[in-house]
């Protein structure tokens, strides 16, 4: 190892289980403990990856004590926990979990550490750790909803594997229940947008409407339920095999986002939004399967084009296929909802209050307030004229006080109604704005695809060649292939 630089020596010591060499370099050299290999044998791997893969427990513990990042992925997306689980290193897996390694990180093939091991004992440990992490995130989500912590709430809901949005506390209250009874309106709206159920019941059989802290919160919840607020669908991605007429089955990284299906050569391309091989809006799309093949499924789109996919036959293919089909159906419903939604429909406008309604409400409240001031002035004048003390106030004074009390109640009721109208108007406007933003996302994606195809068509006409994107290899295959053997 004379000719090796310190980092390469460090990597080799981790691979070979040389604890003394590791300790020596850590104490004598300023070295990056998370350095990644550059040679063919360790490319993209950190010292912790190597020590975990080869099962050197003492080296793993030394690296963890020195602050090595236990959740850092290599170039294939695997964490050290993935590598220890894959090679069946039970003691190393246990050690990593004791130090807090995450058991739910997804690698480049959409697998978490539990999915890559064949050892039942390790799988059981990882399942327990996974559930512990899930419950911890659920507790954080419940707490964020109670306290109105929108930053934490958004961070949790935007994770690749977010916590269950309808999780429950000891009283079986969901996060939406918690936001409702604590009056956290922004959190309630965010939860509803993300798909929280307003009809879930707690241990006492109460829904969020029963626990609403005030009339305004109840109106927010009712407006969202009445409008059927479409939730923000979660991005779903992973490795799939896609059929092509001329190239057969080829591996792709497939991404479902905002109602659009896209496929890339690799995960890194999807992350960088480059080299996209194709995309399809999922408006009115639906899935078909073959009864005799638990890996295969077909997606039929609104334009009658079909796309054939297969999941990996390893690690529960039926379950994986079902997750993909569920996600496709969800994104299809999402896309169909926004693309079929007519702008400015009469039904929608019925919920938007006119300026005249708001003006009338304010004028009524103002009139009540003026009458209250007039009666109050008259009452004060009567008191000033009554100079002799009496055991009781005259009947006329008591009558005037009753009139004042009634007018005060009427004025307050009018003002409350006015405020509720403004709150309702604001909620409806915000909801419409969110819907327009989501529709614009889908339409922008479709326009981008059309622009790309138009550009390629112009280029092909100029060169005298056939346009590649006007009739893709997949569409040509779909046009001539027999789909009679598929069953929905």
Coordinates of C-alpha atoms in Angstrom, one line a residue:
X1 CA 0.0 0.0 0.0
X2 CA 3.0 2.3 -0.3
X3 CA 1.8 4.0 -3.5
X4 CA -1.8 4.5 -2.3
X5 CA -3.1 7.8 -1.1
X6 CA -4.6 7.9 2.4
X7 CA -8.2 7.6 1.2
X8 CA -7.5 4.6 -0.9
X9 CA -5.6 3.0 2.0
X10 CA -8.6 3.8 4.2
X11 CA -11.0 2.1 1.8
X12 CA -8.8 -1.0 1.5
X13 CA -8.4 -1.3 5.3
X14 CA -12.2 -1.2 5.6
X15 CA -12.6 -3.8 2.9
X16 CA -10.0 -6.1 4.5
X17 CA -11.2 -5.6 8.1
X18 CA -7.9 -4.0 9.2
X19 CA -9.0 -2.3 12.4
X20 CA -5.5 -1.1 13.4
X21 CA -5.0 0.5 10.0
X22 CA -8.4 2.3 10.3
X23 CA -7.6 3.6 13.7
X24 CA -4.1 4.7 12.6
X25 CA -5.4 6.7 9.7
X26 CA -8.2 8.2 11.8
X27 CA -5.8 9.5 14.5
X28 CA -2.8 10.6 12.3
X29 CA -4.5 11.9 9.1
X30 CA -7.2 14.5 8.3
X31 CA -9.2 12.1 6.2
X32 CA -12.8 12.2 4.9
X33 CA -14.4 9.3 6.7
X34 CA -17.2 9.2 4.0
X35 CA -14.8 9.2 1.1
X36 CA -15.9 7.2 -1.9
X37 CA -13.9 4.7 -4.0
X38 CA -12.7 5.6 -7.5
X39 CA -11.3 2.2 -8.6
X40 CA -13.4 -0.5 -10.3
X41 CA -13.6 -2.7 -7.2
X42 CA -15.0 0.0 -4.9
X43 CA -16.4 2.7 -7.1
X44 CA -18.9 4.9 -5.3
X45 CA -18.6 2.9 -2.0
X46 CA -17.7 4.5 1.3
X47 CA -15.5 2.6 3.9
X48 CA -18.7 1.9 5.9
X49 CA -20.3 0.3 2.8
X50 CA -17.2 -2.0 2.4
X51 CA -17.0 -3.0 6.0
X52 CA -20.7 -3.8 6.2
X53 CA -20.7 -5.8 3.0
X54 CA -17.7 -7.9 4.1
X55 CA -19.1 -8.3 7.7
X56 CA -16.2 -6.6 9.7
X57 CA -18.2 -5.7 12.8
X58 CA -15.4 -4.2 14.7
X59 CA -14.4 -1.9 11.8
X60 CA -18.1 -0.9 11.4
X61 CA -18.4 0.1 15.0
X62 CA -15.1 2.1 14.8
X63 CA -16.4 4.0 11.8
X64 CA -19.8 4.6 13.4
X65 CA -18.1 6.0 16.6
X66 CA -16.0 8.2 14.4
X67 CA -19.1 9.7 12.8
X68 CA -19.5 7.9 9.5
X69 CA -22.7 8.6 7.7
X70 CA -24.7 5.4 8.0
X71 CA -27.4 6.5 5.5
X72 CA -25.2 7.7 2.7
X73 CA -26.0 5.9 -0.5
X74 CA -23.5 4.6 -3.0
X75 CA -23.7 5.1 -6.7
X76 CA -26.5 2.5 -7.0
X77 CA -28.5 4.0 -4.1
X78 CA -27.6 1.4 -1.6
X79 CA -26.9 2.4 2.0
X80 CA -24.5 0.4 4.3
X81 CA -27.7 -1.2 5.8
X82 CA -28.6 -2.5 2.3
X83 CA -25.2 -4.1 1.9
X84 CA -25.2 -5.7 5.3
X85 CA -28.7 -7.1 4.8
X86 CA -27.9 -8.3 1.3
X87 CA -24.9 -10.3 2.5
X88 CA -26.7 -11.6 5.6
X89 CA -24.5 -9.9 8.2
X90 CA -26.9 -10.2 11.2
X91 CA -24.6 -8.6 13.8
X92 CA -23.7 -5.7 11.5
X93 CA -27.4 -5.1 10.8
X94 CA -28.2 -5.1 14.5
X95 CA -25.3 -2.7 15.1
X96 CA -26.4 -0.3 12.4
X97 CA -29.9 -0.2 13.7
X98 CA -28.6 0.4 17.3
X99 CA -26.8 3.5 15.9
X100 CA -30.0 4.7 14.2
X101 CA -29.6 3.6 10.6
X102 CA -32.8 4.3 8.5
X103 CA -34.5 1.1 7.5
X104 CA -36.8 2.7 4.9
X105 CA -34.3 4.3 2.4
X106 CA -35.1 3.3 -1.2
X107 CA -32.2 2.3 -3.4
X108 CA -31.9 2.5 -7.2
X109 CA -34.3 -0.4 -7.8
X110 CA -36.9 1.0 -5.4
X111 CA -36.0 -1.5 -2.6
X112 CA -35.6 -0.9 1.1
X113 CA -33.1 -3.0 3.1
X114 CA -35.7 -5.5 4.0
X115 CA -36.3 -6.3 0.3
X116 CA -32.7 -7.3 -0.4
X117 CA -32.1 -10.0 2.3
X118 CA -33.0 -13.7 2.2
X119 CA -32.3 -14.2 5.9
X120 CA -35.6 -14.4 7.9
X121 CA -34.1 -13.2 11.1
X122 CA -32.6 -10.1 9.5
X123 CA -35.9 -9.5 7.7
X124 CA -37.8 -9.6 11.0
X125 CA -35.3 -7.1 12.6
X126 CA -35.7 -4.7 9.7
X127 CA -39.5 -5.0 9.7
X128 CA -39.5 -4.0 13.4
X129 CA -37.2 -1.1 12.7
X130 CA -39.3 0.0 9.8
X131 CA -42.4 0.0 11.9
X132 CA -40.6 1.9 14.6
X133 CA -39.6 4.6 12.1
X134 CA -43.1 4.8 10.7
X135 CA -44.6 5.2 14.1
X136 CA -42.1 7.9 15.0
X137 CA -43.0 9.8 11.9
X138 CA -46.7 9.4 12.6
X139 CA -46.1 10.9 16.1
X140 CA -44.3 13.8 14.5
X141 CA -47.2 14.3 12.0
X142 CA -49.8 14.3 14.8
X143 CA -47.7 16.7 16.9
X144 CA -47.2 19.1 13.9
X145 CA -50.9 19.1 13.3
X146 CA -51.7 19.9 16.9
X147 CA -49.2 22.7 17.2
X148 CA -49.7 24.2 13.7
X149 CA -46.2 23.5 12.7
X150 CA -46.7 23.7 8.9
X151 CA -42.9 23.5 8.1
X152 CA -42.6 20.0 9.8
X153 CA -46.0 19.0 8.4
X154 CA -44.9 19.8 4.8
X155 CA -41.5 18.1 5.3
X156 CA -43.2 14.9 6.4
X157 CA -45.8 14.9 3.7
X158 CA -43.3 15.6 1.0
X159 CA -41.1 12.6 1.9
X160 CA -40.7 9.8 -0.7
X161 CA -42.3 7.5 1.9
X162 CA -44.5 9.8 3.9
X163 CA -46.2 8.7 7.1
X164 CA -49.8 7.5 7.0
X165 CA -51.9 10.6 6.7
X166 CA -54.8 9.0 8.5
X167 CA -52.6 7.6 11.4
X168 CA -54.2 7.8 14.9
X169 CA -53.2 8.7 18.4
X170 CA -54.3 6.9 21.6
X171 CA -57.8 8.4 21.3
X172 CA -57.8 7.4 17.6
X173 CA -57.7 11.0 16.5
X174 CA -56.1 11.5 13.1
X175 CA -53.9 14.5 12.3
X176 CA -56.9 16.2 10.8
X177 CA -58.8 15.6 14.0
X178 CA -55.9 17.2 15.9
X179 CA -55.8 20.2 13.6
X180 CA -59.6 20.6 13.8
X181 CA -59.9 20.7 17.6
X182 CA -56.8 22.9 18.0
X183 CA -58.0 25.4 15.4
X184 CA -55.0 24.9 13.1
X185 CA -56.7 26.0 9.8
X186 CA -53.5 26.0 7.6
X187 CA -52.6 22.5 8.8
X188 CA -56.1 21.3 8.2
X189 CA -56.1 22.6 4.6
X190 CA -52.7 21.1 3.9
X191 CA -53.9 17.7 5.3
X192 CA -57.1 17.8 3.2
X193 CA -55.1 18.6 0.1
X194 CA -52.8 15.6 0.8
X195 CA -55.7 13.3 1.0
X196 CA -56.7 13.2 4.7
X197 CA -60.1 11.7 5.3
X198 CA -62.6 14.1 6.9
X199 CA -64.9 11.2 7.6
X200 CA -62.6 9.2 9.9
X201 CA -63.9 8.6 13.4
X202 CA -62.1 8.5 16.7
X203 CA -62.7 6.2 19.7
X204 CA -65.8 8.2 20.6
X205 CA -67.2 8.0 17.0
X206 CA -66.5 11.6 16.3
X207 CA -65.5 13.1 12.9
X208 CA -63.4 16.2 12.4
X209 CA -66.7 18.2 12.0
X210 CA -67.7 17.2 15.6
X211 CA -64.3 18.4 16.9
X212 CA -64.0 21.7 15.0
X213 CA -62.8 24.3 17.4
X214 CA -65.1 27.1 16.1
X215 CA -67.6 28.0 13.4
X216 CA -64.8 29.2 11.0
X217 CA -62.9 25.9 11.3
X218 CA -66.1 24.0 10.6
X219 CA -66.8 26.1 7.5
X220 CA -63.3 25.4 6.2
X221 CA -63.8 21.7 6.7
X222 CA -67.3 21.7 5.2
X223 CA -66.2 23.8 2.2
X224 CA -63.4 21.3 1.5
X225 CA -65.7 18.3 1.8
X226 CA -68.4 19.9 -0.4
X227 CA -65.9 20.8 -3.1
X228 CA -64.4 17.3 -2.9
X229 CA -61.0 18.8 -2.7
X230 CA -58.7 16.7 -4.8
X231 CA -55.6 15.6 -2.9
X232 CA -52.1 16.0 -4.1
X233 CA -51.1 12.6 -5.4
X234 CA -47.7 11.2 -4.2
X235 CA -44.9 10.8 -6.7
X236 CA -44.3 7.1 -7.4
X237 CA -41.2 5.7 -9.1
X238 CA -39.2 2.6 -9.6
X239 CA -37.6 0.1 -11.9
X240 CA -39.8 -1.5 -14.6
X241 CA -39.3 -3.4 -17.8
X242 CA -41.0 -1.8 -20.9
X243 CA -41.8 -3.6 -24.1
X244 CA -40.6 -2.3 -27.5
X245 CA -41.5 -3.7 -30.9
X246 CA -37.9 -3.7 -32.2
X247 CA -35.8 -3.9 -29.0
X248 CA -37.9 -6.2 -26.9
X249 CA -38.0 -5.7 -23.2
X250 CA -35.8 -3.0 -21.9
X251 CA -35.1 -1.7 -18.4
X252 CA -36.4 1.8 -17.5
X253 CA -36.7 4.0 -14.5
X254 CA -40.4 4.9 -14.5
X255 CA -41.8 8.0 -12.7
X256 CA -45.5 8.8 -11.9
X257 CA -45.8 12.5 -11.1
X258 CA -48.8 14.8 -11.1
X259 CA -50.8 12.5 -13.4
X260 CA -48.1 12.0 -16.0
X261 CA -46.1 8.8 -16.7
X262 CA -42.5 9.3 -17.7
X263 CA -39.7 6.8 -18.3
X264 CA -35.9 7.3 -18.3
X265 CA -32.9 5.0 -18.9
X266 CA -31.7 5.3 -15.3
X267 CA -32.7 6.8 -11.9
X268 CA -30.0 9.5 -12.1
X269 CA -31.6 10.7 -15.4
X270 CA -35.0 11.0 -13.8
X271 CA -33.5 12.9 -10.8
X272 CA -31.8 15.3 -13.2
X273 CA -34.9 15.4 -15.5
X274 CA -32.7 14.6 -18.6
X275 CA -32.8 11.9 -21.3
X276 CA -36.5 11.2 -20.9
X277 CA -37.4 8.4 -23.3
X278 CA -41.1 9.2 -23.4
X279 CA -44.2 10.3 -21.4
X280 CA -47.9 9.9 -21.3
X281 CA -50.7 12.0 -19.6
X282 CA -52.8 9.5 -17.7
X283 CA -56.2 11.1 -18.3
X284 CA -58.8 8.4 -18.6
X285 CA -56.1 5.7 -18.6
X286 CA -56.6 2.2 -17.1
X287 CA -54.7 -1.0 -16.5
X288 CA -55.0 -4.5 -17.9
X289 CA -53.4 -7.7 -16.7
X290 CA -52.8 -11.2 -17.9
X291 CA -54.2 -13.9 -15.7
X292 CA -51.3 -16.3 -16.2
X293 CA -48.5 -13.8 -15.7
X294 CA -48.1 -12.1 -12.3
X295 CA -45.4 -9.7 -13.5
X296 CA -47.1 -8.3 -16.6
X297 CA -49.5 -5.4 -17.0
X298 CA -50.7 -3.1 -19.7
X299 CA -51.6 0.6 -19.6
X300 CA -54.2 1.8 -22.1
X301 CA -54.3 5.6 -22.5
X302 CA -57.0 8.0 -23.7
X303 CA -55.7 8.0 -27.3
X304 CA -56.0 4.2 -27.4
X305 CA -52.2 3.7 -27.3
X306 CA -51.1 0.8 -25.1
X307 CA -47.8 0.4 -23.1
X308 CA -46.7 -3.0 -21.8
X309 CA -44.7 -3.3 -18.6
X310 CA -43.3 -6.0 -16.3
X311 CA -42.2 -5.8 -12.7
X312 CA -39.2 -7.8 -11.5
X313 CA -40.0 -11.4 -10.8
X314 CA -38.1 -11.2 -7.5
X315 CA -39.4 -10.0 -4.2
X316 CA -43.2 -10.4 -4.3
X317 CA -44.0 -9.5 -8.0
X318 CA -47.8 -9.6 -7.4
X319 CA -47.5 -7.1 -4.6
X320 CA -45.2 -4.9 -6.6
X321 CA -47.5 -5.0 -9.6
X322 CA -50.5 -4.1 -7.4
X323 CA -48.7 -1.1 -6.0
X324 CA -47.9 0.1 -9.5
X325 CA -51.4 -0.4 -10.7
X326 CA -52.9 1.3 -7.6
X327 CA -50.6 4.3 -8.2
X328 CA -51.5 4.4 -11.9
X329 CA -55.2 4.4 -11.1
X330 CA -54.7 7.1 -8.5
X331 CA -52.7 9.3 -10.9
X332 CA -55.3 8.6 -13.7
X333 CA -58.1 9.8 -11.5
X334 CA -56.1 12.9 -10.5
X335 CA -55.3 13.8 -14.2
X336 CA -58.9 13.0 -15.3
X337 CA -60.3 15.2 -12.6
X338 CA -58.3 18.3 -13.5
X339 CA -58.4 17.9 -17.3
X340 CA -62.2 17.3 -17.4
X341 CA -62.9 20.2 -14.9
X342 CA -64.6 23.1 -16.8
X343 CA -63.3 26.5 -16.0
X344 CA -66.0 28.9 -14.9
X345 CA -68.8 26.4 -14.7
X346 CA -72.1 27.5 -13.2
X347 CA -71.8 24.9 -10.5
X348 CA -68.5 26.3 -9.4
X349 CA -69.6 29.9 -9.6
X350 CA -72.5 29.1 -7.2
X351 CA -70.0 28.7 -4.4
X352 CA -68.3 32.0 -5.2
X353 CA -70.1 34.9 -3.5
X354 CA -70.7 38.0 -5.5
X355 CA -69.4 41.4 -4.4
X356 CA -73.0 42.5 -4.0
X357 CA -73.7 39.8 -1.4
X358 CA -70.6 40.9 0.6
X359 CA -71.6 44.6 0.3
X360 CA -75.2 44.0 1.5
X361 CA -73.9 42.0 4.4
X362 CA -71.5 44.8 5.4
X363 CA -74.3 47.5 5.0
X364 CA -76.6 45.5 7.2
X365 CA -74.0 45.2 9.9
X366 CA -73.2 48.9 9.7
X367 CA -76.9 49.8 10.0
X368 CA -77.3 47.6 13.1
X369 CA -74.2 49.2 14.6
X370 CA -75.6 52.8 14.0
X371 CA -78.9 51.9 15.6
X372 CA -77.0 50.5 18.6
X373 CA -75.1 53.8 19.0
X374 CA -78.3 55.8 18.8
X375 CA -80.0 53.7 21.5
X376 CA -76.9 54.0 23.7
X377 CA -76.9 57.8 23.4
X378 CA -80.6 57.9 24.4
X379 CA -79.9 55.7 27.4
X380 CA -77.1 57.8 28.6
X381 CA -79.3 60.9 28.3
X382 CA -82.0 59.3 30.4
X383 CA -79.5 58.5 33.2
X384 CA -78.2 62.0 33.3
X385 CA -81.7 63.5 33.6
X386 CA -82.6 61.2 36.5
X387 CA -80.9 63.1 39.4
X388 CA -82.7 61.6 42.4
X389 CA -81.4 58.2 43.5
X390 CA -84.0 55.5 43.4
X391 CA -83.9 52.0 44.9
X392 CA -84.6 50.7 41.4
X393 CA -84.3 52.1 37.9
X394 CA -87.5 53.3 36.3
X395 CA -89.4 50.9 34.0
X396 CA -88.7 53.0 31.0
X397 CA -84.9 52.7 31.7
X398 CA -85.2 49.0 32.0
X399 CA -87.1 48.7 28.8
X400 CA -84.5 50.8 27.0
X401 CA -81.7 48.6 28.4
X402 CA -83.5 45.5 27.1
X403 CA -83.8 47.1 23.6
X404 CA -80.1 47.9 23.7
X405 CA -79.3 44.3 24.7
X406 CA -81.3 42.9 21.8
X407 CA -79.8 45.3 19.3
X408 CA -76.3 44.4 20.6
X409 CA -77.0 40.7 20.0
X410 CA -78.4 41.5 16.5
X411 CA -75.3 43.6 15.6
X412 CA -72.9 40.9 16.8
X413 CA -74.8 38.2 14.8
X414 CA -74.7 40.3 11.7
X415 CA -71.0 40.9 12.1
X416 CA -70.3 37.2 12.7
X417 CA -72.3 36.4 9.5
X418 CA -70.3 39.0 7.6
X419 CA -67.0 37.5 8.8
X420 CA -68.1 34.0 8.0
X421 CA -69.0 35.1 4.4
X422 CA -65.5 36.5 4.0
X423 CA -63.9 33.3 5.4
X424 CA -66.0 31.2 3.0
X425 CA -65.1 33.5 0.1
X426 CA -61.4 33.3 0.9
X427 CA -61.5 29.5 1.2
X428 CA -63.2 29.0 -2.1
X429 CA -60.8 31.4 -3.9
X430 CA -57.8 29.6 -2.4
X431 CA -59.2 26.3 -3.4
X432 CA -59.9 27.4 -7.0
X433 CA -56.3 28.8 -7.2
X434 CA -54.9 25.5 -6.1
X435 CA -57.0 23.6 -8.7
X436 CA -55.8 26.0 -11.4
X437 CA -52.2 25.5 -10.4
X438 CA -52.6 21.7 -10.6
X439 CA -54.3 21.9 -14.0
X440 CA -51.5 24.1 -15.3
X441 CA -48.9 21.6 -14.2
X442 CA -50.6 18.9 -16.3
X443 CA -51.2 21.2 -19.3
X444 CA -47.6 22.4 -19.2
X445 CA -46.4 18.8 -19.3
X446 CA -48.6 18.1 -22.3
X447 CA -47.5 21.3 -24.1
X448 CA -43.9 20.4 -23.5
X449 CA -44.4 17.0 -25.1
X450 CA -46.2 18.5 -28.1
X451 CA -43.4 21.1 -28.5
X452 CA -40.7 18.4 -28.5
X453 CA -42.6 16.3 -31.1
X454 CA -43.2 19.4 -33.3
X455 CA -39.5 20.3 -33.2
X456 CA -38.5 16.8 -34.1
X457 CA -41.0 16.7 -36.9
X458 CA -39.6 19.9 -38.3
X459 CA -36.1 18.5 -38.1
X460 CA -37.0 15.3 -39.8
X461 CA -38.8 17.1 -42.6
X462 CA -35.8 19.3 -43.1
X463 CA -33.5 16.3 -43.3
X464 CA -35.9 14.1 -45.3
X465 CA -36.1 11.4 -42.6
X466 CA -39.1 10.0 -40.9
X467 CA -40.0 11.7 -37.6
X468 CA -39.1 9.6 -34.7
X469 CA -41.4 11.1 -32.1
X470 CA -44.5 11.4 -34.2
X471 CA -44.8 7.6 -34.2
X472 CA -42.7 6.2 -31.5
X473 CA -41.5 2.6 -31.5
X474 CA -44.0 1.9 -28.6
X475 CA -46.9 3.3 -30.5
X476 CA -46.0 1.4 -33.6
X477 CA -45.9 -1.8 -31.6
X478 CA -49.2 -1.0 -30.0
X479 CA -50.8 -0.5 -33.4
X480 CA -49.9 -3.9 -34.7
X481 CA -49.7 -6.1 -31.5
X482 CA -52.5 -8.4 -30.5
X483 CA -54.0 -7.5 -27.1
X484 CA -56.8 -10.0 -27.2
X485 CA -55.2 -12.1 -24.5
X486 CA -55.3 -9.4 -21.9
X487 CA -58.0 -9.3 -19.3
X488 CA -59.0 -6.5 -17.1

